[in-house]
CSV table of C-alpha atoms in Angstrom, one decimal:
chain,number,residue,atom,x,y,z
V,1,MET,CA,-130.8,-64.8,102.7
V,2,PRO,CA,-134.4,-64.5,103.7
V,3,ASP,CA,-135.9,-66.8,106.3
V,4,ILE,CA,-138.0,-69.7,105.1
V,5,PRO,CA,-141.1,-70.0,107.3
V,6,PHE,CA,-142.0,-73.6,108.3
V,7,GLY,CA,-144.6,-75.0,106.0
V,8,PHE,CA,-147.6,-76.0,108.2
V,9,ALA,CA,-150.8,-74.5,106.8
V,10,LEU,CA,-154.5,-75.1,106.7
V,11,PRO,CA,-156.2,-76.0,103.4
V,12,GLY,CA,-155.8,-73.2,101.0
V,13,GLY,CA,-152.2,-72.4,102.0
V,14,GLN,CA,-153.0,-70.0,104.9
V,15,PRO,CA,-151.3,-70.3,108.3
V,16,PRO,CA,-153.6,-70.9,111.2
V,17,ASP,CA,-154.7,-67.9,113.3
V,18,PRO,CA,-153.6,-68.6,116.9
V,19,ASN,CA,-156.6,-66.4,118.1
V,20,ASP,CA,-159.1,-68.6,116.3
V,21,PRO,CA,-159.9,-71.7,118.5
V,22,ALA,CA,-161.4,-73.7,115.5
V,23,GLN,CA,-158.3,-73.1,113.3
V,24,LEU,CA,-156.0,-73.9,116.2
V,25,GLN,CA,-157.8,-77.1,116.9
V,26,GLN,CA,-157.6,-78.1,113.2
V,27,PHE,CA,-153.9,-77.2,113.1
V,28,MET,CA,-153.1,-79.3,116.3
V,29,ALA,CA,-155.1,-82.2,114.8
V,30,GLN,CA,-152.9,-82.0,111.7
V,31,LEU,CA,-149.8,-81.8,113.8
V,32,GLN,CA,-150.8,-84.8,115.9
V,33,GLN,CA,-151.6,-86.8,112.7
V,34,MET,CA,-148.3,-86.0,111.2
V,35,LEU,CA,-146.3,-87.0,114.3
V,36,SER,CA,-148.1,-90.3,114.6
V,37,ALA,CA,-147.7,-91.2,111.0
V,38,PRO,CA,-144.9,-93.7,110.3
V,39,GLY,CA,-142.0,-92.5,108.2
V,40,SER,CA,-139.9,-94.4,105.8
V,41,GLY,CA,-137.0,-91.9,105.6
V,42,PRO,CA,-135.5,-88.8,107.0
V,43,VAL,CA,-137.8,-86.5,105.1
V,44,ASN,CA,-141.6,-86.4,105.4
V,45,TRP,CA,-142.2,-86.3,101.6
V,46,ASP,CA,-146.0,-86.5,101.9
V,47,LEU,CA,-145.8,-83.2,103.9
V,48,ALA,CA,-143.4,-81.7,101.4
V,49,ARG,CA,-145.8,-82.4,98.5
V,50,GLN,CA,-148.7,-81.0,100.6
V,51,VAL,CA,-146.8,-77.8,101.4
V,52,ALA,CA,-145.7,-77.3,97.9
V,53,ALA,CA,-149.2,-77.8,96.5
V,54,SER,CA,-150.7,-75.4,99.1
V,55,GLN,CA,-148.1,-72.8,98.2
V,56,LEU,CA,-148.8,-73.1,94.5
V,57,ALA,CA,-152.6,-73.1,95.2
V,58,ALA,CA,-152.1,-69.7,96.9
V,59,SER,CA,-149.9,-68.2,94.2
V,60,GLY,CA,-151.6,-69.8,91.2
V,61,ASP,CA,-150.9,-72.7,88.9
V,62,PRO,CA,-152.4,-72.2,85.5
V,63,ALA,CA,-153.6,-75.3,83.7
V,64,VAL,CA,-151.9,-76.2,80.4
V,65,SER,CA,-154.2,-75.4,77.5
V,66,PRO,CA,-154.5,-77.6,74.4
V,67,TYR,CA,-152.9,-74.7,72.4
V,68,GLU,CA,-149.9,-74.6,74.8
V,69,ARG,CA,-149.5,-78.4,74.7
V,70,ASN,CA,-149.4,-78.4,70.9
V,71,ALA,CA,-147.0,-75.4,70.8
V,72,VAL,CA,-144.6,-77.2,73.3
V,73,GLU,CA,-144.7,-80.4,71.2
V,74,GLU,CA,-144.0,-78.5,68.0
V,75,ALA,CA,-141.2,-76.5,69.7
V,76,LEU,CA,-139.5,-79.6,71.0
V,77,ARG,CA,-139.8,-81.3,67.6
V,78,LEU,CA,-138.3,-78.4,65.8
V,79,ALA,CA,-135.5,-77.9,68.4
V,80,ASP,CA,-134.5,-81.5,68.0
V,81,LEU,CA,-134.2,-81.0,64.2
V,82,TRP,CA,-132.1,-77.9,64.6
V,83,LEU,CA,-129.7,-79.7,67.0
V,84,GLU,CA,-129.0,-82.6,64.5
V,85,PRO,CA,-126.1,-80.9,62.7
V,86,THR,CA,-124.6,-79.4,65.8
V,87,SER,CA,-124.3,-82.5,68.0
V,88,ALA,CA,-122.8,-86.0,67.4
V,89,LEU,CA,-125.2,-87.3,70.0
V,90,PRO,CA,-128.6,-88.4,68.6
V,91,SER,CA,-132.0,-87.3,69.9
V,92,GLY,CA,-132.8,-88.3,73.4
V,93,VAL,CA,-136.4,-87.3,73.4
V,94,GLN,CA,-138.8,-90.2,73.7
V,95,THR,CA,-141.8,-88.2,75.1
V,96,SER,CA,-142.7,-84.6,74.8
V,97,ALA,CA,-144.7,-83.0,77.6
V,98,ALA,CA,-146.1,-79.7,78.8
V,99,TRP,CA,-146.4,-79.5,82.6
V,100,ASN,CA,-148.0,-77.2,85.0
V,101,ARG,CA,-146.1,-76.3,88.2
V,102,ASN,CA,-147.6,-79.1,90.3
V,103,GLU,CA,-146.7,-81.7,87.6
V,104,TRP,CA,-143.1,-80.5,87.7
V,105,ILE,CA,-143.0,-81.2,91.4
V,106,TYR,CA,-144.7,-84.6,91.0
V,107,ARG,CA,-142.5,-85.8,88.1
V,108,THR,CA,-139.2,-84.7,89.7
V,109,LEU,CA,-139.8,-85.8,93.3
V,110,ASP,CA,-138.0,-89.1,93.0
V,111,VAL,CA,-134.8,-87.4,92.1
V,112,TRP,CA,-135.2,-84.8,94.8
V,113,ARG,CA,-135.5,-87.6,97.3
V,114,LYS,CA,-132.2,-89.0,96.2
V,115,LEU,CA,-130.6,-85.6,96.5
V,116,CYS,CA,-132.1,-84.5,99.8
V,117,ASP,CA,-132.3,-87.7,101.9
V,118,PRO,CA,-128.6,-87.9,102.7
V,119,VAL,CA,-128.5,-84.3,103.9
V,120,ALA,CA,-131.8,-84.6,105.9
V,121,SER,CA,-130.6,-87.8,107.6
V,122,ARG,CA,-127.7,-85.8,109.0
V,123,MET,CA,-130.0,-83.1,110.4
V,124,VAL,CA,-132.4,-85.7,111.9
V,125,GLY,CA,-129.5,-87.6,113.4
V,126,ALA,CA,-128.2,-84.4,115.0
V,127,MET,CA,-131.6,-83.7,116.5
V,128,GLY,CA,-131.5,-87.2,118.1
V,129,ASP,CA,-128.0,-86.5,119.4
V,130,LEU,CA,-129.3,-83.5,121.3
V,131,VAL,CA,-131.0,-85.9,123.8
V,132,PRO,CA,-128.4,-86.8,126.5
V,133,PRO,CA,-127.4,-90.5,126.4
V,134,GLU,CA,-128.6,-91.2,129.9
V,135,ALA,CA,-132.1,-89.8,129.0
V,136,ARG,CA,-132.5,-91.9,125.8
V,137,ALA,CA,-133.4,-95.1,127.6
V,138,GLN,CA,-136.1,-93.3,129.6
V,139,LEU,CA,-137.6,-91.8,126.4
V,140,GLY,CA,-138.3,-95.2,124.8
V,141,PRO,CA,-140.8,-94.8,122.0
V,142,MET,CA,-140.5,-91.0,122.3
V,143,GLN,CA,-137.2,-91.2,120.5
V,144,SER,CA,-138.9,-92.0,117.3
V,145,MET,CA,-141.0,-88.8,117.7
V,146,VAL,CA,-137.8,-86.8,117.6
V,147,ALA,CA,-136.9,-88.4,114.2
V,148,THR,CA,-140.5,-87.9,113.0
V,149,LEU,CA,-140.5,-84.2,114.0
V,150,GLY,CA,-137.1,-83.7,112.3
V,151,GLY,CA,-138.5,-85.3,109.1
V,152,ALA,CA,-141.5,-83.1,109.3
V,153,LEU,CA,-139.5,-79.9,109.8
V,154,PHE,CA,-137.3,-80.7,106.8
V,155,GLY,CA,-140.2,-81.9,104.7
V,156,GLY,CA,-142.2,-78.7,105.4
V,157,GLN,CA,-139.4,-76.4,104.5
V,158,LEU,CA,-138.3,-78.4,101.5
V,159,GLY,CA,-141.8,-78.3,100.3
V,160,GLN,CA,-141.8,-74.6,100.4
V,161,ALA,CA,-138.4,-74.5,98.5
V,162,LEU,CA,-139.8,-76.8,95.9
V,163,GLY,CA,-142.9,-74.8,95.5
V,164,SER,CA,-140.8,-71.7,94.9
V,165,LEU,CA,-138.6,-73.5,92.4
V,166,ALA,CA,-141.8,-74.8,90.6
V,167,ALA,CA,-142.8,-71.2,90.0
V,168,GLU,CA,-139.5,-70.4,88.3
V,169,VAL,CA,-138.2,-73.4,86.4
V,170,LEU,CA,-138.8,-73.4,82.6
V,171,SER,CA,-138.2,-77.1,81.8
V,172,ALA,CA,-137.4,-80.5,83.3
V,173,GLY,CA,-133.7,-80.0,82.9
V,174,ASP,CA,-133.6,-76.3,83.6
V,175,ILE,CA,-131.2,-76.4,86.6
V,176,GLY,CA,-128.8,-78.8,84.9
V,177,LEU,CA,-129.8,-81.9,86.8
V,178,PRO,CA,-131.6,-84.9,85.3
V,179,LEU,CA,-134.7,-84.3,87.4
V,180,GLY,CA,-137.4,-85.7,85.2
V,181,PRO,CA,-138.1,-89.2,83.9
V,182,ALA,CA,-135.5,-90.4,81.4
V,183,GLY,CA,-136.3,-89.6,77.8
V,184,THR,CA,-139.1,-87.1,78.7
V,185,ALA,CA,-138.5,-83.5,77.5
V,186,ALA,CA,-140.9,-81.2,79.3
V,187,LEU,CA,-141.6,-77.5,79.3
V,188,ILE,CA,-143.6,-75.4,81.8
V,189,PRO,CA,-145.6,-72.9,79.6
V,190,ALA,CA,-146.8,-70.7,82.4
V,191,ASN,CA,-143.2,-70.0,83.6
V,192,ILE,CA,-141.9,-69.5,80.0
V,193,ARG,CA,-144.6,-67.0,79.4
V,194,GLN,CA,-143.8,-65.1,82.6
V,195,TYR,CA,-140.1,-65.2,81.8
V,196,GLY,CA,-140.6,-64.0,78.3
V,197,GLU,CA,-142.6,-61.0,79.5
V,198,GLY,CA,-139.7,-60.0,81.8
V,199,LEU,CA,-137.3,-60.1,78.8
V,200,GLU,CA,-139.8,-58.3,76.6
V,201,LEU,CA,-139.3,-60.9,73.9
V,202,PRO,CA,-141.9,-62.9,71.8
V,203,GLU,CA,-143.2,-65.9,73.7
V,204,ASP,CA,-142.8,-68.3,70.8
V,205,GLU,CA,-139.1,-67.4,70.4
V,206,VAL,CA,-138.4,-67.8,74.1
V,207,ARG,CA,-140.3,-71.2,74.1
V,208,LEU,CA,-138.2,-72.4,71.2
V,209,TYR,CA,-134.9,-71.4,72.9
V,210,VAL,CA,-136.0,-73.2,76.0
V,211,ALA,CA,-136.9,-76.2,73.9
V,212,LEU,CA,-133.4,-76.2,72.4
V,213,ARG,CA,-131.9,-76.3,75.8
V,214,GLU,CA,-134.2,-79.0,77.0
V,215,THR,CA,-133.6,-81.3,74.0
V,216,ALA,CA,-129.8,-80.7,74.3
V,217,HIS,CA,-130.0,-81.9,77.9
V,218,GLN,CA,-131.9,-84.9,76.8
V,219,ARG,CA,-129.2,-85.8,74.3
V,220,LEU,CA,-126.5,-85.7,76.9
V,221,PHE,CA,-128.3,-87.6,79.7
V,222,GLN,CA,-129.8,-90.2,77.4
V,223,HIS,CA,-126.7,-91.0,75.3
V,224,VAL,CA,-123.9,-90.6,77.9
V,225,PRO,CA,-124.8,-93.6,80.0
V,226,TRP,CA,-122.5,-92.7,83.0
V,227,LEU,CA,-123.5,-89.0,83.2
V,228,ARG,CA,-126.8,-89.3,85.2
V,229,GLY,CA,-125.1,-91.5,87.9
V,230,HIS,CA,-122.0,-89.3,87.8
V,231,VAL,CA,-123.9,-86.1,88.5
V,232,LEU,CA,-126.2,-87.5,91.2
V,233,GLY,CA,-123.2,-89.3,92.7
V,234,ALA,CA,-121.2,-86.1,92.9
V,235,VAL,CA,-124.1,-84.4,94.7
V,236,GLU,CA,-124.4,-87.4,97.2
V,237,MET,CA,-120.6,-87.4,97.8
V,238,TYR,CA,-120.7,-83.7,98.5
V,239,ALA,CA,-123.7,-84.2,100.9
V,240,ALA,CA,-121.8,-86.9,102.7
V,241,GLY,CA,-119.2,-84.4,103.8
V,242,ILE,CA,-121.6,-81.8,105.0
V,243,ARG,CA,-121.4,-81.2,108.8
V,244,VAL,CA,-124.4,-80.3,110.9
V,245,ASN,CA,-124.0,-77.3,113.1
V,246,ARG,CA,-125.6,-78.8,116.2
V,247,GLU,CA,-125.6,-75.6,118.1
V,248,ALA,CA,-127.8,-74.1,115.3
V,249,VAL,CA,-130.1,-77.1,115.5
V,250,GLU,CA,-130.4,-76.8,119.3
V,251,GLU,CA,-131.1,-73.1,119.0
V,252,ALA,CA,-133.8,-73.7,116.4
V,253,MET,CA,-135.4,-76.5,118.4
V,254,GLY,CA,-135.3,-74.4,121.5
V,255,ARG,CA,-137.5,-71.8,119.8
V,256,VAL,CA,-140.3,-74.3,119.1
V,257,ASP,CA,-143.4,-74.4,121.3
V,258,PRO,CA,-145.6,-77.3,120.2
V,259,THR,CA,-148.7,-75.5,121.5
V,260,ASN,CA,-147.9,-72.3,119.6
V,261,PRO,CA,-148.3,-72.5,115.8
V,262,GLU,CA,-146.5,-69.2,115.4
V,263,SER,CA,-143.3,-70.7,116.7
V,264,LEU,CA,-143.4,-73.4,114.1
V,265,GLN,CA,-144.2,-70.9,111.4
V,266,ALA,CA,-141.2,-68.8,112.3
V,267,MET,CA,-138.8,-71.7,112.6
V,268,ALA,CA,-136.1,-71.8,109.9
V,269,LEU,CA,-133.5,-74.4,109.3
V,270,GLU,CA,-131.0,-72.3,107.2
V,271,GLY,CA,-127.5,-72.2,108.4
V,272,ILE,CA,-127.5,-75.5,110.1
V,273,PHE,CA,-125.3,-77.1,107.4
V,274,THR,CA,-121.7,-76.2,106.9
V,275,PRO,CA,-119.3,-78.1,104.6
V,276,GLU,CA,-116.3,-79.8,106.2
V,277,ASP,CA,-113.2,-77.7,105.5
V,278,THR,CA,-111.2,-80.7,104.4
V,279,PRO,CA,-109.3,-81.5,101.2
V,280,ALA,CA,-111.7,-84.3,100.4
V,281,GLN,CA,-114.7,-82.1,100.7
V,282,LYS,CA,-113.1,-79.3,98.7
V,283,ALA,CA,-112.2,-81.8,96.0
V,284,SER,CA,-115.7,-83.2,96.0
V,285,LEU,CA,-117.2,-79.7,95.6
V,286,ALA,CA,-114.7,-78.9,92.8
V,287,ARG,CA,-115.7,-82.0,90.9
V,288,LEU,CA,-119.4,-81.2,91.3
V,289,GLU,CA,-119.0,-77.6,90.1
V,290,THR,CA,-116.8,-78.7,87.2
V,291,THR,CA,-119.3,-81.3,86.1
V,292,LEU,CA,-122.2,-78.8,86.3
V,293,ALA,CA,-120.2,-76.3,84.4
V,294,LEU,CA,-119.3,-78.8,81.6
V,295,VAL,CA,-122.9,-79.9,81.2
V,296,GLU,CA,-124.2,-76.4,81.1
V,297,GLY,CA,-121.3,-75.1,78.9
V,298,TRP,CA,-121.9,-77.9,76.3
V,299,VAL,CA,-125.7,-77.1,76.3
V,300,CYS,CA,-125.0,-73.4,75.8
V,301,HIS,CA,-122.5,-74.1,73.0
V,302,VAL,CA,-124.6,-76.4,70.9
V,303,VAL,CA,-127.8,-74.5,71.5
V,304,ASP,CA,-126.3,-71.2,70.4
V,305,SER,CA,-124.7,-72.9,67.4
V,306,ALA,CA,-128.1,-74.3,66.4
V,307,ALA,CA,-130.0,-71.0,67.0
V,308,THR,CA,-127.6,-68.6,65.3
V,309,GLY,CA,-129.2,-67.3,62.1
V,310,ARG,CA,-132.6,-68.8,63.0
V,311,LEU,CA,-133.8,-66.9,66.1
V,312,PRO,CA,-133.7,-63.1,65.7
V,313,ASN,CA,-132.9,-62.4,69.4
V,314,VAL,CA,-130.5,-65.3,69.9
V,315,VAL,CA,-127.7,-63.1,71.3
V,316,ARG,CA,-130.1,-61.5,73.9
V,317,LEU,CA,-131.5,-64.9,74.8
V,318,ALA,CA,-128.1,-66.5,75.2
V,319,GLU,CA,-126.8,-63.7,77.5
V,320,ALA,CA,-130.0,-63.7,79.5
V,321,PHE,CA,-129.8,-67.5,80.1
V,322,ARG,CA,-126.1,-67.4,80.9
V,323,ARG,CA,-126.7,-64.8,83.6
V,324,ARG,CA,-129.8,-66.6,84.9
V,325,ARG,CA,-127.8,-69.9,85.3
V,326,ALA,CA,-124.7,-68.3,86.6
V,327,ALA,CA,-126.5,-66.2,89.3
V,328,GLY,CA,-129.3,-68.5,90.2
V,329,GLY,CA,-132.8,-67.3,91.0
V,330,PRO,CA,-134.3,-66.6,94.4
V,331,ALA,CA,-135.7,-70.1,94.7
V,332,GLU,CA,-132.3,-71.7,93.9
V,333,GLN,CA,-130.7,-69.5,96.6
V,334,THR,CA,-133.4,-70.7,99.1
V,335,PHE,CA,-132.7,-74.3,98.2
V,336,ALA,CA,-129.0,-73.8,98.7
V,337,ALA,CA,-129.6,-72.3,102.1
V,338,LEU,CA,-131.8,-75.3,103.1
V,339,VAL,CA,-129.6,-78.2,101.9
V,340,GLY,CA,-126.2,-76.5,101.9
V,341,LEU,CA,-125.7,-77.0,98.1
V,342,GLU,CA,-125.7,-74.5,95.2
V,343,LEU,CA,-126.9,-76.0,91.9
V,344,ARG,CA,-125.4,-73.4,89.6
V,345,PRO,CA,-122.3,-73.7,87.4
V,346,ARG,CA,-119.8,-71.1,88.6
V,347,ARG,CA,-117.6,-71.3,85.5
V,348,LEU,CA,-120.2,-71.4,82.8
V,349,ARG,CA,-118.5,-69.0,80.3
V,350,GLU,CA,-115.1,-70.8,80.5
V,351,ALA,CA,-116.8,-74.2,80.0
V,352,ALA,CA,-118.7,-72.9,76.9
V,353,ALA,CA,-115.4,-71.5,75.5
V,354,LEU,CA,-113.7,-74.8,76.0
V,355,TRP,CA,-116.4,-76.8,74.1
V,356,SER,CA,-116.2,-74.2,71.4
V,357,ALA,CA,-112.4,-74.6,71.1
V,358,LEU,CA,-112.8,-78.4,71.0
V,359,ALA,CA,-115.3,-78.1,68.1
V,360,GLU,CA,-113.0,-75.7,66.3
V,361,HIS,CA,-109.9,-78.0,66.5
V,362,GLY,CA,-111.5,-81.5,66.4
V,363,GLY,CA,-114.9,-81.0,64.9
V,364,ILE,CA,-118.3,-81.9,66.4
V,365,ALA,CA,-117.6,-85.6,66.6
V,366,GLY,CA,-114.2,-85.0,68.2
V,367,ARG,CA,-115.7,-82.6,70.7
V,368,ASP,CA,-118.5,-85.0,71.7
V,369,ASP,CA,-116.1,-88.0,71.9
V,370,LEU,CA,-115.0,-86.6,75.3
V,371,TRP,CA,-118.3,-87.7,76.8
V,372,GLY,CA,-117.2,-91.3,76.2
V,373,HIS,CA,-115.8,-91.6,79.7
V,374,PRO,CA,-115.6,-89.3,82.7
V,375,ASP,CA,-111.8,-89.5,82.7
V,376,LEU,CA,-111.7,-87.8,79.3
V,377,LEU,CA,-113.5,-84.7,80.5
V,378,PRO,CA,-111.6,-81.5,81.1
V,379,SER,CA,-110.7,-80.6,84.6
V,380,GLY,CA,-111.2,-77.2,86.2
V,381,ASP,CA,-107.6,-76.3,85.4
V,382,ASP,CA,-108.2,-76.8,81.7
V,383,PHE,CA,-110.7,-74.0,81.7
V,384,ALA,CA,-107.8,-71.5,81.9
V,385,ASP,CA,-106.5,-72.3,78.3
V,386,PRO,CA,-109.2,-73.9,76.2
V,387,ALA,CA,-107.2,-73.8,73.0
V,388,ALA,CA,-104.2,-75.6,74.6
V,389,PHE,CA,-106.5,-78.3,75.9
V,390,ALA,CA,-108.1,-78.7,72.5
V,391,ARG,CA,-104.7,-78.9,70.7
V,392,ALA,CA,-103.6,-81.5,73.3
V,393,GLN,CA,-106.5,-83.7,72.4
V,394,LEU,CA,-105.5,-83.6,68.8
V,395,ASP,CA,-101.9,-84.5,69.7
V,396,LEU,CA,-103.1,-87.5,71.7
V,397,GLY,CA,-105.4,-88.5,68.9
V,398,ASP,CA,-102.4,-88.7,66.6
V,399,LEU,CA,-100.9,-91.5,68.7
V,400,SER,CA,-103.5,-93.9,67.2
V,401,ASP,CA,-101.4,-93.9,64.0
V,402,PHE,CA,-98.5,-95.7,65.9
V,403,ASP,CA,-98.3,-99.4,66.3
V,404,PHE,CA,-97.6,-100.2,69.9
V,405,GLY,CA,-97.7,-104.0,69.3
V,406,THR,CA,-100.7,-104.6,71.6
V,407,GLY,CA,-103.2,-102.5,69.8
V,408,PRO,CA,-106.7,-103.7,68.9
V,409,ALA,CA,-107.5,-105.7,65.7
V,410,PRO,CA,-108.5,-103.6,62.7
V,411,ARG,CA,-112.2,-102.8,62.4
V,412,GLU,CA,-114.2,-105.3,60.5
V,413,GLY,CA,-114.0,-104.7,56.7
V,414,GLY,CA,-110.8,-102.6,57.2
V,415,GLU,CA,-112.8,-99.4,57.4
V,416,PRO,CA,-111.0,-96.6,59.2
V,417,ASP,CA,-112.5,-95.2,62.3
V,418,ASP,CA,-113.5,-91.6,61.7
V,419,ARG,CA,-113.1,-90.7,65.4
V,420,SER,CA,-109.6,-90.1,66.5
V,421,GLY,CA,-108.4,-92.1,69.5
V,422,ASP,CA,-111.6,-94.1,69.9
V,423,ASP,CA,-113.1,-97.4,68.7
V,424,ASP,CA,-116.1,-99.6,69.3
V,425,ASP,CA,-114.5,-102.3,71.4
V,426,PRO,CA,-116.2,-102.1,74.9
V,427,GLY,CA,-113.3,-104.0,76.4
V,428,ARG,CA,-110.8,-101.3,76.0
V,429,GLY,CA,-110.1,-98.7,78.7
V,430,PRO,CA,-110.6,-95.0,78.2
V,431,GLN,CA,-108.8,-93.6,75.2
V,432,PRO,CA,-107.9,-90.0,74.5
V,433,ALA,CA,-110.3,-88.1,72.3
């Protein structure tokens, strides 16, 4: 994994030249201002935004043209129409948007804060613990500077990671997490154009395929009320079990010379987080990976169903996106090294096959009924035999024909429920789909 240099830079994104007194003075003034600024959390998010913006300014962030904005809106509208017959979940798109790279960072920063603060707080706490107990009383106000420096270190490197991600992501939901505002389907035209050139496929076809994926994500996260909290909660639970390698923190801090900008530029925080090798942490990671795989597998299944027969290169696009999500790009790998968490579904193909088997055996409505409650979702073990799991759901659904004596009253008007094993009574517990 390549090192991530620390993100302090002068305006324009260039690091200061230690041989230039004017640049060094400006850099030290920035450092002093940063250390004296009050913080409200374990990450200096203002610095993260500045670093990401400087990185994008240096690499380029094309503005969205009116043509691109119209093309994105039309692609999202058409994609939503194509998904209608392939999903029992209605449209979740309330707003369509075309973002540049900086807008992606700005619009998703609130969710990144929720994801990263728990991990960063452990790192900052470990830095404070490096100070011997007998010396803490003598430090007094200086102790807060340790926390401020830790937040700045994490914020600077996180800003670089987000800047790299912003140059790769294709849409708001591209990495499988609900990063953007609820109900907002957004594409990043500059990245879609660049990705399409790499595939040597027409830009409009790639844009429409990305729009299908984005609108499918919106259907899930808008109409499965528990899913957003479930996914973010799984990430937080995993982060809670991450252990800080204090020796690595001490080694990294020992290399910092506050008077030498190059030492800050060379500092890297990768490798300081290691997951606890406990059954609870392993179970937490397994739940997170299964959830990410199920979300991505459902999206792949419904998108390919909608695109087949409509997009000439749907097979190539589907395979390219599966490989892209399963492997993760360089920016995702950088982010994983920084926060100790990989955001890629490891069992994507198995999950897609499972959703396909459910649709084959129980229809589209029966397949999507499983999103009614987290307890209904398949486990990682169910990936081994999708057909058997799908048949089991049908067998459980048949139990609704039996009178157990305590069942719910008939539906108003006596109309039968067309969804096996489910009804509209919110007071009932989870029922098998």
